[in-house]
C-alpha positions in Angstrom: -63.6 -57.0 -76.7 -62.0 -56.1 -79.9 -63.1 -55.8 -83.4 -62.3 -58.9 -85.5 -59.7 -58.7 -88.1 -61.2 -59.0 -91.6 -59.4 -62.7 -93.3 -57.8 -62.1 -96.3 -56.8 -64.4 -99.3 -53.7 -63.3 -101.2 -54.2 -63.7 -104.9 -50.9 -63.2 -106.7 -47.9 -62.7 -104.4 -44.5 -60.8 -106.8 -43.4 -57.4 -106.4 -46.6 -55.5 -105.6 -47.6 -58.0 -103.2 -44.9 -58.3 -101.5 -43.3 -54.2 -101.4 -47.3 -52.6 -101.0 -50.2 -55.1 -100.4 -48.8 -57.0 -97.6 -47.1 -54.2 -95.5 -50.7 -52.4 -95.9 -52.4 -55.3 -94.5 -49.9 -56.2 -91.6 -50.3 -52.7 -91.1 -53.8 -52.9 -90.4 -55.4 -54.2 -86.8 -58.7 -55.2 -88.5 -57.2 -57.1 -91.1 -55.0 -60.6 -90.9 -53.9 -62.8 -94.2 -54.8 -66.6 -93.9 -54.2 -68.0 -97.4 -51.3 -66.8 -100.3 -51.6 -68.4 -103.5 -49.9 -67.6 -106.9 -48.8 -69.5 -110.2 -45.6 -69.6 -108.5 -46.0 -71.3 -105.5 -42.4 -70.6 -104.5 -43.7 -66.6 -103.9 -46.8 -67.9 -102.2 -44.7 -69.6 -99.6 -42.6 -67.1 -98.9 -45.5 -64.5 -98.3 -47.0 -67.3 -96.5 -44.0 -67.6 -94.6 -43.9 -63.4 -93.8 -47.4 -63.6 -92.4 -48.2 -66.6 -91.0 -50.8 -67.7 -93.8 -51.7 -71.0 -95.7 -50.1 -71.3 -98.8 -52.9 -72.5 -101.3 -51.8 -74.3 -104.4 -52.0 -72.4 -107.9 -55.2 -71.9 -108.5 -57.4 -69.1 -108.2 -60.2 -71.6 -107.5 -58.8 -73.1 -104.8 -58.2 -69.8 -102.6 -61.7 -69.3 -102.8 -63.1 -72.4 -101.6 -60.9 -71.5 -98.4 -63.9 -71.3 -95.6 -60.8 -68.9 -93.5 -60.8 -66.5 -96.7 -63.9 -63.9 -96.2 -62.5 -61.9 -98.5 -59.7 -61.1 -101.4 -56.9 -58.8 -102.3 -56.0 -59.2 -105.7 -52.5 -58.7 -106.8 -52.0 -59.9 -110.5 -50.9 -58.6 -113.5 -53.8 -55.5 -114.1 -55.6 -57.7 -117.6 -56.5 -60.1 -114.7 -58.3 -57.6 -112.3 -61.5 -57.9 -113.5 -62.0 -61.7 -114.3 -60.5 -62.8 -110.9 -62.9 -60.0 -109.4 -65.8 -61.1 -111.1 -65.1 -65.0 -109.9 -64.2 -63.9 -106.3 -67.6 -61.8 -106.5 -69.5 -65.3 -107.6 -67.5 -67.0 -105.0 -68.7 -64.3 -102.3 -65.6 -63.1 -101.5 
């Protein structure tokens, strides 16, 4: 019996994203990513697409509610880090 994978939530899916954070995580065998979401929903879907993951409309909000997501990687601009940390951490993610 194996170890289950962690379930991540993309939050923000551009360049670092898409060149570091995902190839980390698909990299990983104790980690899987079930929901993307970004302001641009067409970057969402296509990391969606290149992991097999929900896409989650634009809203931060809305990735958290995700029952799937039991935890986030957060891939924004760095001013955001902390606020979308702090409402992930309220969120218990």
């Amino acid at each position: 019996m194996g170890v289950p994978k962690l379930r991540l939530g993309l939050i923000g899916c551009g360049e670092i994203a898409a060149k570091s954070t995902v190839p980390a995580i698909l990299g990983c065998q104790h980690a899987e990513v079930v929901a993307a979401m970004d302001t641009k929903l067409s970057l969402a879907r296509d990391l969606a697409e290149k992991t097999g993951a929900a896409v989650v409309t634009d809203k931060v909000e809305e990735l958290l509610k995700q029952e799937r997501v039991e935890a986030v990687v957060i891939s924004t601009p760095h001013f955001l880090h902390a606020p979308i940390g702090m409402q992930a951490a309220r969120s218990g993610k």
